[in-house]
mmCIF file of C-alpha atoms in Angstrom:
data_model
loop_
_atom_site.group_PDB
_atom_site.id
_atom_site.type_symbol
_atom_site.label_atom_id
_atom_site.label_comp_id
_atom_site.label_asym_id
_atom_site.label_seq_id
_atom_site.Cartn_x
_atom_site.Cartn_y
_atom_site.Cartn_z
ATOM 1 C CA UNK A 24 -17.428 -3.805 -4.981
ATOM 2 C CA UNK A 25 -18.834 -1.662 -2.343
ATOM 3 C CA UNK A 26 -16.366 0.691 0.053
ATOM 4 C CA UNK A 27 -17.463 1.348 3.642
ATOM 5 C CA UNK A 28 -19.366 4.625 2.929
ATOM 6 C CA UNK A 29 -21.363 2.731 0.313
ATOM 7 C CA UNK A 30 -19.542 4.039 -2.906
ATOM 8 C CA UNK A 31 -20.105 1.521 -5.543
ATOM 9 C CA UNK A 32 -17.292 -0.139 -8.235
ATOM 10 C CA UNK A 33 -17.958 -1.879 -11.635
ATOM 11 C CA UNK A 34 -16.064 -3.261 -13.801
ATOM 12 C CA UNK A 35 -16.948 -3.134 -17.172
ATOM 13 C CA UNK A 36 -16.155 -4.873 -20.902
ATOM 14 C CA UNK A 37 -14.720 -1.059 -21.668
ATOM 15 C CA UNK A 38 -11.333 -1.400 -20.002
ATOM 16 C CA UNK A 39 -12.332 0.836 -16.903
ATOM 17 C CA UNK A 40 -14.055 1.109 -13.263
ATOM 18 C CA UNK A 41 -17.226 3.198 -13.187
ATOM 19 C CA UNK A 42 -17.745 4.921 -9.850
ATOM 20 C CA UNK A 43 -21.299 5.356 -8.618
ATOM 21 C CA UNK A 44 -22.980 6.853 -5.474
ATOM 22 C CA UNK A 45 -24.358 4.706 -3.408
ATOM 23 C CA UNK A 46 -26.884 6.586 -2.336
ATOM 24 C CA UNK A 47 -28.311 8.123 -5.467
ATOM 25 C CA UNK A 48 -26.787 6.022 -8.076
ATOM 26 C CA UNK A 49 -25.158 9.056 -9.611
ATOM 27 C CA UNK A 50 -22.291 8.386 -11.689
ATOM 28 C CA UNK A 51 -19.133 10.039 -9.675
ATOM 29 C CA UNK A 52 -16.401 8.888 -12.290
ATOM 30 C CA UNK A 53 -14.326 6.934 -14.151
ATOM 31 C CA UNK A 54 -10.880 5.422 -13.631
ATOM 32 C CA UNK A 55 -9.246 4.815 -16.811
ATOM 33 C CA UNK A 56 -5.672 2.185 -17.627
ATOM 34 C CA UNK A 57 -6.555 -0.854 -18.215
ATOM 35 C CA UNK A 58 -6.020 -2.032 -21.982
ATOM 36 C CA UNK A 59 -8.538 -4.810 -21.238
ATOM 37 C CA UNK A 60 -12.016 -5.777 -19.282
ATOM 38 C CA UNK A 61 -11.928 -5.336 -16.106
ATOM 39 C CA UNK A 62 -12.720 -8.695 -14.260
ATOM 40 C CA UNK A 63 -12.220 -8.361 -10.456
ATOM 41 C CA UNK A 64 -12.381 -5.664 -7.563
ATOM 42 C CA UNK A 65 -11.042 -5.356 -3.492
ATOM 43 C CA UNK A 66 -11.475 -2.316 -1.579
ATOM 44 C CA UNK A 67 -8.806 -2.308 0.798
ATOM 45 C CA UNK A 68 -7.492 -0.147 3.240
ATOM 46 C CA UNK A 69 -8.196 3.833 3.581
ATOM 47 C CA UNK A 70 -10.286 3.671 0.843
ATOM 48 C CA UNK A 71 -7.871 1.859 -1.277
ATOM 49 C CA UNK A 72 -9.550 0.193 -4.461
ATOM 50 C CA UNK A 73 -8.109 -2.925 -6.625
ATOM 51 C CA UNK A 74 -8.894 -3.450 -10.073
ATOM 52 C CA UNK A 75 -7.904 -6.862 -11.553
ATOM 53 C CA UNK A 76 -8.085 -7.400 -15.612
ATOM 54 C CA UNK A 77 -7.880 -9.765 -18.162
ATOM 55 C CA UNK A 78 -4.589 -6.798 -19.303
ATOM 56 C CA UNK A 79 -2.827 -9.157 -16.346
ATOM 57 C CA UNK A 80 -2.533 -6.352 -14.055
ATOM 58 C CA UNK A 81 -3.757 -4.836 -10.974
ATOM 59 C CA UNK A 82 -4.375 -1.693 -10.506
ATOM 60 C CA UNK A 83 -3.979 0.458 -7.466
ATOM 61 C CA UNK A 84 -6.297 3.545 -6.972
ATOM 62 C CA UNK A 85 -7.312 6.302 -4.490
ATOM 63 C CA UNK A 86 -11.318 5.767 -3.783
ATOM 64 C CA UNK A 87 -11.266 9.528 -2.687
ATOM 65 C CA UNK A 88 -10.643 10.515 -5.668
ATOM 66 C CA UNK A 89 -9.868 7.678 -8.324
ATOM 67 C CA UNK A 90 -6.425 8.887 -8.828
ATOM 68 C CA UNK A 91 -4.039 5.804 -9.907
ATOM 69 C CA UNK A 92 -1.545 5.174 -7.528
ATOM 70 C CA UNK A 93 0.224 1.991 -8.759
ATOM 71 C CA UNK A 94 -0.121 -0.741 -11.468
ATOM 72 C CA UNK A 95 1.214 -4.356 -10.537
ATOM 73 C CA UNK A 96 2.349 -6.484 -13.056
ATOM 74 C CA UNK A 97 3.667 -10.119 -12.358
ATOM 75 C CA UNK A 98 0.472 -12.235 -13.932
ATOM 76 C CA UNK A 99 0.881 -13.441 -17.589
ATOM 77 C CA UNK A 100 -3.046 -14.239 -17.794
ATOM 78 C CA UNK A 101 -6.225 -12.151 -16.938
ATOM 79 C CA UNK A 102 -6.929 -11.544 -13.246
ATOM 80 C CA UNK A 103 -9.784 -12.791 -12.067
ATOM 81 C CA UNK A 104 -9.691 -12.761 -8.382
ATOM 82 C CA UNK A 105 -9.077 -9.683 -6.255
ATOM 83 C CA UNK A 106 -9.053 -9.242 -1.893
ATOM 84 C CA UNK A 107 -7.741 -7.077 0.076
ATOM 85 C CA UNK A 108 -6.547 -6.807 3.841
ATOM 86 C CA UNK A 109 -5.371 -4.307 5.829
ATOM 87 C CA UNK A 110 -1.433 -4.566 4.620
ATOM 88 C CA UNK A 111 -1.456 -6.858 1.601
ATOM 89 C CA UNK A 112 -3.818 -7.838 -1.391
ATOM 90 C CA UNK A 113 -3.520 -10.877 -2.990
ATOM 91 C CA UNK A 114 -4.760 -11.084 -6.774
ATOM 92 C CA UNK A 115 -5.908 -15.296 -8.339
ATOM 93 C CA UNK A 116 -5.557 -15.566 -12.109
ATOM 94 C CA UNK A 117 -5.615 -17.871 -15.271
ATOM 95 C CA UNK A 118 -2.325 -18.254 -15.201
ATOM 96 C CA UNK A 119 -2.606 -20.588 -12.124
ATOM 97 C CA UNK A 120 -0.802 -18.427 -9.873
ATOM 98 C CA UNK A 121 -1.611 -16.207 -6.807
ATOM 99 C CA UNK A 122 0.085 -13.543 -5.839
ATOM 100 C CA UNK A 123 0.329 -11.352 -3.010
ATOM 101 C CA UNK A 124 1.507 -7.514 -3.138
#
């Protein structure tokens, strides 16, 4: 996912969301919680960043600084869509089910 001043989001296969530059590529951090891959990503909101995984939940996180604000829990199988609006994201996932926060 990219934000709005170009920072970039992955996902990875090690449970967490590396944080890149993206202007230099430079890695910035990484945002750790997830006790699975992480599948799917939203930027929302004042630099508000989603991260879905196949854990079931969705992550909440401050793209200022990558602190974790909330986790959201309500899937029973891996998340593996993510968007975000201004007010509400909405998370698709395995378990046939979308849900909006």
């Amino acid at each position: 996912a990219v934000a709005q001043d170009g920072t970039l989001y992955f996902g990875s296969v090690g449970h967490t969301v590396r944080v890149h530059s993206g202007e230099s590529g430079i890695h910035l951090r990484t945002l750790t919680g997830h006790t699975r891959e992480v599948i799917a990503l939203a930027i929302g909101a004042n630099d508000t960043v989603f991260s879905g995984s196949a854990d079931t939940t969705v992550r909440v996180w401050d793209g200022r600084d990558g602190t974790h604000l909330h986790t959201l829990a309500g899937h029973t199988h891996a998340v593996h869509a993510l968007a975000a609006g201004r007010e509400k994201a909405y998370s698709g996932s395995n378990d046939t089910t979308i849900r909006v926060w």
